[in-house]
Short mmCIF file of N, CA and C in Angstrom, two decimals:
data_model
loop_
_atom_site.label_atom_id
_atom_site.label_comp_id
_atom_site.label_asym_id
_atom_site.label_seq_id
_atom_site.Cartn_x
_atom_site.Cartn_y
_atom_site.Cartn_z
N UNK A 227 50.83 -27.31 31.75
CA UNK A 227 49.70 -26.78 31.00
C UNK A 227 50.24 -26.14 29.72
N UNK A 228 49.46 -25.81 28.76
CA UNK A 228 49.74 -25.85 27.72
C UNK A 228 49.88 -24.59 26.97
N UNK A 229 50.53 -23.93 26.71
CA UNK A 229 50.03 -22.13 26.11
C UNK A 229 49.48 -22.02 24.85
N UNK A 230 48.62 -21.23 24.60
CA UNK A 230 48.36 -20.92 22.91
C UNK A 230 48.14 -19.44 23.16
N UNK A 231 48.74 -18.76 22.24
CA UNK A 231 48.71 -17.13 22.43
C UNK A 231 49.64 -16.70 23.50
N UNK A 232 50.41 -17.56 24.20
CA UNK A 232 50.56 -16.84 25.59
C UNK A 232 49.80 -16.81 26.72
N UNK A 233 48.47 -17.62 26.52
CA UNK A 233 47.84 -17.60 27.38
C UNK A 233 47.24 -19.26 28.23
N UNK A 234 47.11 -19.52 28.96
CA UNK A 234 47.18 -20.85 29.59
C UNK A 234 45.82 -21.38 28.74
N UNK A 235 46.04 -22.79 28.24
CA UNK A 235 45.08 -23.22 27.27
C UNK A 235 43.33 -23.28 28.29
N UNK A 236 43.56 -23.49 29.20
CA UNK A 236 42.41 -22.89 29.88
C UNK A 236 41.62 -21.90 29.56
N UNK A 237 42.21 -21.02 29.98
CA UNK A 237 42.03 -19.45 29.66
C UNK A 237 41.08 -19.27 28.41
N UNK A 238 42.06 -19.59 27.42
CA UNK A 238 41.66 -19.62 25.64
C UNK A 238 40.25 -20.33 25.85
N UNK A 239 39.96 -21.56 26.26
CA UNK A 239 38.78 -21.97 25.92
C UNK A 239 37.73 -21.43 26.53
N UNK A 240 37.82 -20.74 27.78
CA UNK A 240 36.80 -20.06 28.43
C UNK A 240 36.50 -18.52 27.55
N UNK A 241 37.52 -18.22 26.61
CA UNK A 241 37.48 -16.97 26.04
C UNK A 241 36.23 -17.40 24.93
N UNK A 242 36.04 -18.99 24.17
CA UNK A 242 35.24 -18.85 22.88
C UNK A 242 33.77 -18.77 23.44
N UNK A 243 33.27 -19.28 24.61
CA UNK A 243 32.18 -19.12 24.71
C UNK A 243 31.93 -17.68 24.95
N UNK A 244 32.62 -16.86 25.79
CA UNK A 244 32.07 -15.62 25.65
C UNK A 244 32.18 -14.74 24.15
N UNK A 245 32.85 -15.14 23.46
CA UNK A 245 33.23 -14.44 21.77
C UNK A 245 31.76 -14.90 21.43
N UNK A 246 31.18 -16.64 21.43
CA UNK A 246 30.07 -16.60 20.35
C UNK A 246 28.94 -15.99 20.90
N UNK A 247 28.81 -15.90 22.48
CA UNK A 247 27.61 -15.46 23.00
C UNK A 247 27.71 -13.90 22.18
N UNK A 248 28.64 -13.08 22.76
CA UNK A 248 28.85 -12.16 22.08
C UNK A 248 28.06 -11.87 20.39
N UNK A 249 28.52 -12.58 19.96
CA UNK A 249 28.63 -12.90 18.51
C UNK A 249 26.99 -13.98 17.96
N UNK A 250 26.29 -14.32 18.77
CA UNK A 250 25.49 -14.28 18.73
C UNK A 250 24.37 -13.67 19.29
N UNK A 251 24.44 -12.52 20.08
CA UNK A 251 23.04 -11.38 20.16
C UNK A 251 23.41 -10.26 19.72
N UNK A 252 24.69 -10.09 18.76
CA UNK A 252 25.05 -9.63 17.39
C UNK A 252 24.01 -9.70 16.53
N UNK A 253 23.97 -10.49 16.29
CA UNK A 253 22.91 -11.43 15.18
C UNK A 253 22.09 -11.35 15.54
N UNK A 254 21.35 -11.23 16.67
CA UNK A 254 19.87 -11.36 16.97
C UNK A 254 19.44 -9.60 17.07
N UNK A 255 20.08 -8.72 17.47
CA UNK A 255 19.84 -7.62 17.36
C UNK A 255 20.03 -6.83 16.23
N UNK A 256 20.75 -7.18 15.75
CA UNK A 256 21.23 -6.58 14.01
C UNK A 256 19.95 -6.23 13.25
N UNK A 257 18.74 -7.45 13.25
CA UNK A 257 17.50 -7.25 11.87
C UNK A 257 16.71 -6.04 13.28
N UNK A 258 16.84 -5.74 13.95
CA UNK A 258 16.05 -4.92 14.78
C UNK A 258 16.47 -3.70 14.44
N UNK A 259 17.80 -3.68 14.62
CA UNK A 259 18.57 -2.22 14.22
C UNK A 259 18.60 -1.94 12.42
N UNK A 260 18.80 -3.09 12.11
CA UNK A 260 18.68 -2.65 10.45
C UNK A 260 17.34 -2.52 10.21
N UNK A 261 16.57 -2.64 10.31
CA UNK A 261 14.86 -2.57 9.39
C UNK A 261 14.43 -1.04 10.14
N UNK A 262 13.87 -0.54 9.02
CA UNK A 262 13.17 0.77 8.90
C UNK A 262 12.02 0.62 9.43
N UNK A 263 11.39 1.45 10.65
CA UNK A 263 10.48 2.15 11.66
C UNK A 263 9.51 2.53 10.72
N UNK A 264 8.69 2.00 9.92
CA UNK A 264 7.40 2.97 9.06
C UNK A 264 6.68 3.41 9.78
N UNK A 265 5.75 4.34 9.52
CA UNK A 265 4.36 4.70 9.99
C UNK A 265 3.97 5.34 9.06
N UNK A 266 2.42 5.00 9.21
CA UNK A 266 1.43 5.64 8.40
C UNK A 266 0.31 6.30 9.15
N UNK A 267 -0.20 7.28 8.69
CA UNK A 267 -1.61 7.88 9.60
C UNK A 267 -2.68 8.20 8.18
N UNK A 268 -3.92 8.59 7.79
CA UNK A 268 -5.01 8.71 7.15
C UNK A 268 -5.70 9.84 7.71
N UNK A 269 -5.84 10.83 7.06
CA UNK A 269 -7.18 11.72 7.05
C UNK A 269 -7.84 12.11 6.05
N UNK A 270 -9.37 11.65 6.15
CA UNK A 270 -10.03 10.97 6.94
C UNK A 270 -9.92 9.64 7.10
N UNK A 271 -10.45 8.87 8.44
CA UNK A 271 -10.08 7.49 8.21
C UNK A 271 -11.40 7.09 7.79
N UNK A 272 -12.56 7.95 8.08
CA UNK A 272 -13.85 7.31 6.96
C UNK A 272 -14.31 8.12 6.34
N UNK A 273 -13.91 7.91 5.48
CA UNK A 273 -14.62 8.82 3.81
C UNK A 273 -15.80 8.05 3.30
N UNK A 274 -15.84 9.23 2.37
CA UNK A 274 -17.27 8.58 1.59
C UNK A 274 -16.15 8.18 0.30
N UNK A 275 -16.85 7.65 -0.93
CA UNK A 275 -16.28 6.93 -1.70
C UNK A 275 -16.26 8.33 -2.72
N UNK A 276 -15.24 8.11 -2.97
CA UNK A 276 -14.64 9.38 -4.39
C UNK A 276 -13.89 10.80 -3.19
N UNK A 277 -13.56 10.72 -1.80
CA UNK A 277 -13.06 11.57 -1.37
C UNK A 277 -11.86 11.41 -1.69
N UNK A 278 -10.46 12.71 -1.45
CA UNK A 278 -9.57 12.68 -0.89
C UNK A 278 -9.08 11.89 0.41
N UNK A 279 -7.89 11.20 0.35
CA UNK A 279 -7.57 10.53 1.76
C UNK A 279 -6.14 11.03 1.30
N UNK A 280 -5.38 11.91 2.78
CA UNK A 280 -4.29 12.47 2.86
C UNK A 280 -3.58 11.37 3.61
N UNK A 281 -2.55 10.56 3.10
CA UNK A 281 -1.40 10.19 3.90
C UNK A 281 -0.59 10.60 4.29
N UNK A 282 0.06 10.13 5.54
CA UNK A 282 1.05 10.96 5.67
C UNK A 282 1.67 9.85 6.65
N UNK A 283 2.99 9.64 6.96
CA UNK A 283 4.56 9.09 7.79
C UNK A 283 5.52 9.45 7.68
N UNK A 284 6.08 8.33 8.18
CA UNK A 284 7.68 8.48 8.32
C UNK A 284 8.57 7.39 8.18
N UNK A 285 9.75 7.38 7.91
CA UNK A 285 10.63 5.91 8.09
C UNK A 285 11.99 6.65 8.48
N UNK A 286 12.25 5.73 9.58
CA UNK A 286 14.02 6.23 10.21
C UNK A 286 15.24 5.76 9.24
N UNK A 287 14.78 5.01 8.30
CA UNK A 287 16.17 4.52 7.68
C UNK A 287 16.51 5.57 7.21
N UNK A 288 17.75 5.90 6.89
CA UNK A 288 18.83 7.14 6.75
C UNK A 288 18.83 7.23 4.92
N UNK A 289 18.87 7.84 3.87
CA UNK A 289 19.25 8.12 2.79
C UNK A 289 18.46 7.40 2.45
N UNK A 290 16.69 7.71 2.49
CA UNK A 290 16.14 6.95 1.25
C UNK A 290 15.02 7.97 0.98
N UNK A 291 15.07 7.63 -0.13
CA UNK A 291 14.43 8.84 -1.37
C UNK A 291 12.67 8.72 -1.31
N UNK A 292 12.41 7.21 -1.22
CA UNK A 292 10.94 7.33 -1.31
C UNK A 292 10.56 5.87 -0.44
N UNK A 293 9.17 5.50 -0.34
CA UNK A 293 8.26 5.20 0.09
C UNK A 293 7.41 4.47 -0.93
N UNK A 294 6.69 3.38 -1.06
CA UNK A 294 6.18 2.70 -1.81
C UNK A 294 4.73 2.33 -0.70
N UNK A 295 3.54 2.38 -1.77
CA UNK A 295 2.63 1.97 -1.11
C UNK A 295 1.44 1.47 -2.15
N UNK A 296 0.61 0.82 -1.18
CA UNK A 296 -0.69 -0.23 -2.03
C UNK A 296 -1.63 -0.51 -1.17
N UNK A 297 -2.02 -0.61 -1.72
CA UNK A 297 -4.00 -1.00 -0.84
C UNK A 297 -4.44 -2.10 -0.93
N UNK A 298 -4.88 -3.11 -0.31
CA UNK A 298 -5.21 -4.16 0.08
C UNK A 298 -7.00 -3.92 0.49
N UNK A 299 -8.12 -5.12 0.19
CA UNK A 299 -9.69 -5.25 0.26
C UNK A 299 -10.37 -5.94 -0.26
N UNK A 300 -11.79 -5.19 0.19
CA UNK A 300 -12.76 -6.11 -0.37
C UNK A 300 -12.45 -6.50 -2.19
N UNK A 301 -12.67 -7.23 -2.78
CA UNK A 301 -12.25 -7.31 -4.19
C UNK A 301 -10.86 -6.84 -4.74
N UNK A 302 -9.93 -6.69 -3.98
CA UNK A 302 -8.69 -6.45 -4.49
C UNK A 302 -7.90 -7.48 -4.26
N UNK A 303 -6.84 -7.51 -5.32
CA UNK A 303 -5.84 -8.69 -5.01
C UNK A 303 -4.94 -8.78 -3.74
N UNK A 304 -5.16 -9.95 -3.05
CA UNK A 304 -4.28 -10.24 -2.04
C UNK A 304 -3.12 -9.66 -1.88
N UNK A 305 -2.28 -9.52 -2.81
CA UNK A 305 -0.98 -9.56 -3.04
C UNK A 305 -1.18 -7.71 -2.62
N UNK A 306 -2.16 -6.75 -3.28
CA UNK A 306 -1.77 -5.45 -2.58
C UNK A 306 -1.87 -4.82 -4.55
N UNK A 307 -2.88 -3.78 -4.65
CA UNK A 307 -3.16 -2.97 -5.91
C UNK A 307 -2.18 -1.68 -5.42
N UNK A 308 -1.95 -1.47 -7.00
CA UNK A 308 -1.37 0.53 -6.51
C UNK A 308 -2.42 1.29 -6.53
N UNK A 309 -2.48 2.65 -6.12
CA UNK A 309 -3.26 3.68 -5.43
C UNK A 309 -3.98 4.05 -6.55
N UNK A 310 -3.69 4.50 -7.78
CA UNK A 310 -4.54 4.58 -8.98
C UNK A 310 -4.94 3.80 -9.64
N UNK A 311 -4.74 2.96 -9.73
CA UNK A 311 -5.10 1.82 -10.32
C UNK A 311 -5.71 0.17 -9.60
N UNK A 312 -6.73 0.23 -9.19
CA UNK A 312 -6.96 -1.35 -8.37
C UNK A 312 -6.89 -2.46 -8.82
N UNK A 313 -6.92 -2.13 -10.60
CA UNK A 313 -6.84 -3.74 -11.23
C UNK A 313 -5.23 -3.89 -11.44
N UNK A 314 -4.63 -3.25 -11.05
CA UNK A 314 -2.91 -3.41 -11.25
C UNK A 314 -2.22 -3.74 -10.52
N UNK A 315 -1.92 -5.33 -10.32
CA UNK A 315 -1.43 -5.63 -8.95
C UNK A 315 0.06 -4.98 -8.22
N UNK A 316 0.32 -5.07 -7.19
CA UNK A 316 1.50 -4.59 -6.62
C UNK A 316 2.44 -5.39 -7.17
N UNK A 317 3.66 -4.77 -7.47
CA UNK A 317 5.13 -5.20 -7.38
C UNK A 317 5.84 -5.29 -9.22
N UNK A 318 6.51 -6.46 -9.38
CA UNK A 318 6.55 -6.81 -10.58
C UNK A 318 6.99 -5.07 -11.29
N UNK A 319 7.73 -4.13 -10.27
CA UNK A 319 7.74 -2.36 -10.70
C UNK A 319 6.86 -1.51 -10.94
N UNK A 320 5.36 -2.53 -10.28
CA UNK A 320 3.91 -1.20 -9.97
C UNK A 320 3.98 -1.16 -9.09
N UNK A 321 4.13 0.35 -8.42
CA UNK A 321 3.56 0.85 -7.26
C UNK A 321 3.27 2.18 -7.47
N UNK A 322 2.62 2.71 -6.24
CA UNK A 322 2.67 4.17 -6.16
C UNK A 322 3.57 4.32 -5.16
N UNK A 323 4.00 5.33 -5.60
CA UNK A 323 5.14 6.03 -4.30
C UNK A 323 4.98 7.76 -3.89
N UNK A 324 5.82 7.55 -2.95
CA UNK A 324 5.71 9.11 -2.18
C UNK A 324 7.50 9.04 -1.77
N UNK A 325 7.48 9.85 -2.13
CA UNK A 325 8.83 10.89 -1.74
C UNK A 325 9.00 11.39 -0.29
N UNK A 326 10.29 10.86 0.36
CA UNK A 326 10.71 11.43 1.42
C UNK A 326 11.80 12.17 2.07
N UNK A 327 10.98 12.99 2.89
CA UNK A 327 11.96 14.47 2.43
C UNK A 327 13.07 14.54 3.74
N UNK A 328 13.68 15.08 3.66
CA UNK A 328 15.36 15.33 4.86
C UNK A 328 15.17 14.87 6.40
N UNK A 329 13.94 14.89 6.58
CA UNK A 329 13.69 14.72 8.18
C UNK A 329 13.20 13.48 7.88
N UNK A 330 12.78 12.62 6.93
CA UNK A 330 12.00 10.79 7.42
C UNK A 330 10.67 11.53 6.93
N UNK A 331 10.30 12.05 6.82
CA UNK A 331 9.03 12.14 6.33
C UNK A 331 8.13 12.51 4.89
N UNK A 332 6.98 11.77 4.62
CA UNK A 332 6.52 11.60 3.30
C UNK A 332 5.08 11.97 3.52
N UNK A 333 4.50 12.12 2.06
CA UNK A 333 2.71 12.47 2.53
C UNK A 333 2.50 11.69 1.05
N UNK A 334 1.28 11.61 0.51
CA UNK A 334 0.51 10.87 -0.70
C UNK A 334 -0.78 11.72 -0.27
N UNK A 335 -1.07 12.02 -1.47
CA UNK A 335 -2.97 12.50 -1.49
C UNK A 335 -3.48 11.46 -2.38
N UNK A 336 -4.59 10.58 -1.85
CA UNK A 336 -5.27 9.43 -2.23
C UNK A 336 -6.58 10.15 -2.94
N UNK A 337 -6.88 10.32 -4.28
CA UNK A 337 -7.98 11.08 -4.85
C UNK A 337 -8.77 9.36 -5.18
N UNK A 338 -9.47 8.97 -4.72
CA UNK A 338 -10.73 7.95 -5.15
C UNK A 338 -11.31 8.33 -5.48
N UNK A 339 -11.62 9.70 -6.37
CA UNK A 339 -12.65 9.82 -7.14
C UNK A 339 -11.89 9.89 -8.28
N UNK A 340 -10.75 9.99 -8.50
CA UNK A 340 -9.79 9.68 -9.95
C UNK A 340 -9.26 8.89 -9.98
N UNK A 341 -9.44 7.87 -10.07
CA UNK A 341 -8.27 6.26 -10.15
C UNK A 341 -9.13 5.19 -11.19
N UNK A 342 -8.88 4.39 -11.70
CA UNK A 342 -9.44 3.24 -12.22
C UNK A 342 -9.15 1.93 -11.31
N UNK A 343 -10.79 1.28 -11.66
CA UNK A 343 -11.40 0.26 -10.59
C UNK A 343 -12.26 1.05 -10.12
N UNK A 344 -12.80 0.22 -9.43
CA UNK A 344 -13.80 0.44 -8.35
C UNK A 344 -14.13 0.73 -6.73
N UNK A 345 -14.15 1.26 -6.32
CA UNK A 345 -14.07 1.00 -4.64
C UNK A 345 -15.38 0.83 -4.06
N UNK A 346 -15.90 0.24 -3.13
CA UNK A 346 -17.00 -0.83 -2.77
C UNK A 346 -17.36 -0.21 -1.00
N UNK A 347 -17.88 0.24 -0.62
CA UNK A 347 -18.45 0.50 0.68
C UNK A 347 -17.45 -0.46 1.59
N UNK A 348 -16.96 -0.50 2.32
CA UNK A 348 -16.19 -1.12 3.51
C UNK A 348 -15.06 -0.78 3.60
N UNK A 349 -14.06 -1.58 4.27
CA UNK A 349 -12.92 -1.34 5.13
C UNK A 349 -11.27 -1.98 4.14
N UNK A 350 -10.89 -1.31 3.38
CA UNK A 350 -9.56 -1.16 3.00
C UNK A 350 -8.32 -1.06 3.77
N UNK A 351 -7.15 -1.75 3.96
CA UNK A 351 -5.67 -1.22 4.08
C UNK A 351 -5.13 -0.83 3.69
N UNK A 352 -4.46 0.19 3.50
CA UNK A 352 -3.13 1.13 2.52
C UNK A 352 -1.94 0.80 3.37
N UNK A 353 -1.01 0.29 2.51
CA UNK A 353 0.00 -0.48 3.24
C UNK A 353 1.23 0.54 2.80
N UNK A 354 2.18 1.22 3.93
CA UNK A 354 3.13 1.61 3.27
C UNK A 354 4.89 0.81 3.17
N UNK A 355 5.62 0.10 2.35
CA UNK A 355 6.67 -0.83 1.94
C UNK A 355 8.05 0.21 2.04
N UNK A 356 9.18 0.10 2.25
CA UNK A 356 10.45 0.28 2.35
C UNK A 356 11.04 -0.10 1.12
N UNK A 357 10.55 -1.14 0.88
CA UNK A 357 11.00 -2.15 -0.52
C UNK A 357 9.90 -2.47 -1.38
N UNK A 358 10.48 -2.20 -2.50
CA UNK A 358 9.38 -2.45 -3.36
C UNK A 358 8.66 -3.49 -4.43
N UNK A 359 8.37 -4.37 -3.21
CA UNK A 359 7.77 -5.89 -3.23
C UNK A 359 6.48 -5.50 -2.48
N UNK A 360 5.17 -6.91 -3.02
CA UNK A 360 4.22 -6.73 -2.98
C UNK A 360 4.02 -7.73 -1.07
N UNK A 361 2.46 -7.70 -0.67
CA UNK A 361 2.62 -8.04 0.71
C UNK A 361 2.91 -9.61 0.81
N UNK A 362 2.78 -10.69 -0.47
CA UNK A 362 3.06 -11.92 0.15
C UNK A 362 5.02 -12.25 0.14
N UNK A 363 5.26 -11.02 0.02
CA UNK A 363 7.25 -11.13 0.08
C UNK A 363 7.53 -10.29 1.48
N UNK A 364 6.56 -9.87 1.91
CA UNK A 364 7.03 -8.77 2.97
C UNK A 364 7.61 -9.80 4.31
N UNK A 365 8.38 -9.11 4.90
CA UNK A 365 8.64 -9.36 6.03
C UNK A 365 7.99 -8.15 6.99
N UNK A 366 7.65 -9.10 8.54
CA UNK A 366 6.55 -7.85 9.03
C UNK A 366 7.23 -6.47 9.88
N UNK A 367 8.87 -6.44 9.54
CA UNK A 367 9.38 -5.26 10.02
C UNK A 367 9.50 -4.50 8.83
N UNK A 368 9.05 -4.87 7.24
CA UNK A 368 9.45 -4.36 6.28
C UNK A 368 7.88 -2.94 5.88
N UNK A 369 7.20 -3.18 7.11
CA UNK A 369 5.66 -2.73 6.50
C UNK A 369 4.77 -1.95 7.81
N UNK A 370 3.60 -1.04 7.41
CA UNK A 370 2.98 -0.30 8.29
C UNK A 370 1.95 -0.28 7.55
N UNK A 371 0.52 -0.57 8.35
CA UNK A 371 -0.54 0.09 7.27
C UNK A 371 -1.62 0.67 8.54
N UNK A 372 -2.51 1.00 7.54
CA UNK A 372 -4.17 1.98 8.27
C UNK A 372 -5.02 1.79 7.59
N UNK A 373 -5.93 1.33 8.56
CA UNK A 373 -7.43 0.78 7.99
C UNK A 373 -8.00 2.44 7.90
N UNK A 374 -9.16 2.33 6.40
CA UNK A 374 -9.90 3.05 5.82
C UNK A 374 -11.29 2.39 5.98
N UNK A 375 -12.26 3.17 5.69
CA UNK A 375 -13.25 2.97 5.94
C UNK A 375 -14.06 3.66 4.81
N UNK A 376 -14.76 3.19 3.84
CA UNK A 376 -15.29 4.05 3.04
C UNK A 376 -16.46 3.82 3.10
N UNK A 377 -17.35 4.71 2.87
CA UNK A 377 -19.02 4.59 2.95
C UNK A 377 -19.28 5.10 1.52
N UNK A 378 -20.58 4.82 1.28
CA UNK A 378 -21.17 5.49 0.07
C UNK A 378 -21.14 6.89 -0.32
N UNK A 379 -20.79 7.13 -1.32
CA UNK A 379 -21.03 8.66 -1.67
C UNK A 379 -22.19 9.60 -1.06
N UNK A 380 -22.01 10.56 -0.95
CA UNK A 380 -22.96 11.52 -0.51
C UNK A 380 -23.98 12.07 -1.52
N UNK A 381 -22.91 12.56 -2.36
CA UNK A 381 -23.83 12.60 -4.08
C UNK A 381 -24.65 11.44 -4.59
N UNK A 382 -25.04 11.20 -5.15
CA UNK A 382 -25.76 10.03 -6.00
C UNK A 382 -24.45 9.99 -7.30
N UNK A 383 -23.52 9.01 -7.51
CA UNK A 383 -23.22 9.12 -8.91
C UNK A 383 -23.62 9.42 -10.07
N UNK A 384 -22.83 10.10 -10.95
CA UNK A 384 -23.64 10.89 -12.18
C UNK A 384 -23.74 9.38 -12.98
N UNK A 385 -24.27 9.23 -13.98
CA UNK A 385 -24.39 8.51 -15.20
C UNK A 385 -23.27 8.45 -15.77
N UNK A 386 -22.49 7.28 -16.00
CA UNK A 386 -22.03 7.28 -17.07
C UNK A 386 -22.22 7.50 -18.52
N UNK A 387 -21.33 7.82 -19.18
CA UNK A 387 -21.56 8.40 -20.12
C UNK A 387 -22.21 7.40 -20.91
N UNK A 388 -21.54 5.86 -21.13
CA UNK A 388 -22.69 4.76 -21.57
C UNK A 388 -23.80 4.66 -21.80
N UNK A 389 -24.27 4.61 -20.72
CA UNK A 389 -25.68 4.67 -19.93
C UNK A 389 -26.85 5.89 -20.54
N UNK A 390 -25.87 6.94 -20.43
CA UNK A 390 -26.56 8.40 -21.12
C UNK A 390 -26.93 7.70 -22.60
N UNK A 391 -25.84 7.40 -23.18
CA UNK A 391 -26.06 6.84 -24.59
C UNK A 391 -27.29 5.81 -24.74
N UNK A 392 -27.47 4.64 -24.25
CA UNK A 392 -28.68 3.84 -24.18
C UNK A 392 -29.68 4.89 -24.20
N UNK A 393 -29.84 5.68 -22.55
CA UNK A 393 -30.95 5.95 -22.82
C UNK A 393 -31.46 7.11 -23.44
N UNK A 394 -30.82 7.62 -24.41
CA UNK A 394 -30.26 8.94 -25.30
C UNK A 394 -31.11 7.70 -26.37
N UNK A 395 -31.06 6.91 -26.92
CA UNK A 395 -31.31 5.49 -27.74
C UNK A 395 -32.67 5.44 -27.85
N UNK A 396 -33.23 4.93 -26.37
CA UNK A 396 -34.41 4.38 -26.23
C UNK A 396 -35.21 5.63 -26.20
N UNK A 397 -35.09 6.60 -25.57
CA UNK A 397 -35.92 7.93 -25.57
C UNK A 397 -36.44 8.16 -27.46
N UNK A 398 -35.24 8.35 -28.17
CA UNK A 398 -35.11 8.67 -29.17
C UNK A 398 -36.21 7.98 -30.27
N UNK A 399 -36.09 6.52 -29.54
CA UNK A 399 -36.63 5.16 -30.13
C UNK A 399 -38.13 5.23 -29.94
N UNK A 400 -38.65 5.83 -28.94
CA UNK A 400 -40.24 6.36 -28.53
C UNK A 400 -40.50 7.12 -28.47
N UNK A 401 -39.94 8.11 -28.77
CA UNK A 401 -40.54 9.83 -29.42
C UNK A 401 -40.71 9.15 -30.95
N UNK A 402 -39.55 8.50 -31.89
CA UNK A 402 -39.89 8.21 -33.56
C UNK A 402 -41.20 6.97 -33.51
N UNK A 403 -41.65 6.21 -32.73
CA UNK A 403 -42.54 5.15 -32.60
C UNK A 403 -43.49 6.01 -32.40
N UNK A 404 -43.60 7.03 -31.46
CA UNK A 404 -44.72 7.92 -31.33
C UNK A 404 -45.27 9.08 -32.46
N UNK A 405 -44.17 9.43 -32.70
CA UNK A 405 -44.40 10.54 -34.00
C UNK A 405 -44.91 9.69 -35.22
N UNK A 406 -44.17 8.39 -35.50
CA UNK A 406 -45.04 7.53 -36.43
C UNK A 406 -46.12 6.90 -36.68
N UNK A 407 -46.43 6.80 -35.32
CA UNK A 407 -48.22 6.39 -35.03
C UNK A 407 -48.86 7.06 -35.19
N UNK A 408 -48.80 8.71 -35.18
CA UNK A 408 -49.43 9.57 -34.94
C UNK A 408 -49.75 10.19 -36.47
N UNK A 409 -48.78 9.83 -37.50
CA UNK A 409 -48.75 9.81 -38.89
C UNK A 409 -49.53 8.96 -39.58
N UNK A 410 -49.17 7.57 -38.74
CA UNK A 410 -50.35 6.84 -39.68
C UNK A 410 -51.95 7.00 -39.40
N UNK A 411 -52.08 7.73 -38.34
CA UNK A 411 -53.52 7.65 -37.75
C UNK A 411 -54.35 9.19 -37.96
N UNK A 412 -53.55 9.75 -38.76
CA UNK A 412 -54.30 10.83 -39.26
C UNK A 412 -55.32 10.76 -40.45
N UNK A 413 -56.02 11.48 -40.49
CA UNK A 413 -57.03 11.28 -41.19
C UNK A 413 -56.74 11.70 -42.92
#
């Protein structure tokens, strides 16, 4: 029989299958242990439209500074809008982010009554990312989200200021039609 290493060539070949098995649930456990644990939670999870929504999680990966996140819905782009902005799609270096502090944990205050766009009565995702790519690049250990729920305002919306203007216009336009009729029809 034959030696390699010192060891009977037998031996040696019964050693590679246990090295690749080895060496392969290496590999299969590795993206489990490397990818970051997100979570996200929402309060409230149903608001009316223009509330505060407080985020708040966590991520276990070790030495990272922040948190990236976007909202996904009715009329928003697939791909995932940032938090102030809905017509601004995710990624491409838009996002909103939140900062995370020594223990894994981060918060965001979601003000919908200060952002540009629109938000629409129904059910939104706020997605929070590790990486800061939009959701059709994600991988699904790379991501965490929480459904929102928004209902109509409680207030009646004020007027835009537009709007004031028109009818600031037309008022204006039939008080002078009226005061002028009233000129010509005097005696």
């Amino acid at each position: 029989m034959q030696r390699l290493n010192g060891y009977p060539e037998k031996h040696y070949c019964m050693q590679k299958p246990i090295i690749w098995a080895f060496f392969c649930l290496i590999i299969l456990f590795f993206p489990v242990c490397a990818s970051a644990a997100l979570t996200i939670g929402a309060d409230p999870v149903n608001p009316s439209m223009g509330d505060r929504v407080h985020l708040r999680g966590t991520t276990s990966r070790n030495n990272t500074i922040a948190v990236y996140l976007m909202v996904t819905g009715p009329g928003l782009d697939p791909r995932g809008v940032t938090m102030e902005n809905l017509n601004l799609p995710a990624g491409q270096g838009y996002f909103s982010s939140a900062r995370v502090g020594p223990g894994g944990n981060w918060e965001y205050e979601w003000n919908t009554g200060y952002m540009v766009g629109t938000l629409h009565p129904g059910t939104y995702t706020v997605h929070v990312v590790s990486v800061p790519v939009n959701m059709l690049h994600l991988a699904s250990q790379d991501t965490s989200g929480v459904n929102i729920t928004f209902s109509p305002p409680d207030n009646p919306q004020p007027i835009p200021l537009s709007d004031l203007g028109v009818i600031g216009a037309i008022l204006t336009g039939a008080i002078l039609v009226v005061a002028l009729n009233r000129e010509r029809n005097r005696p």
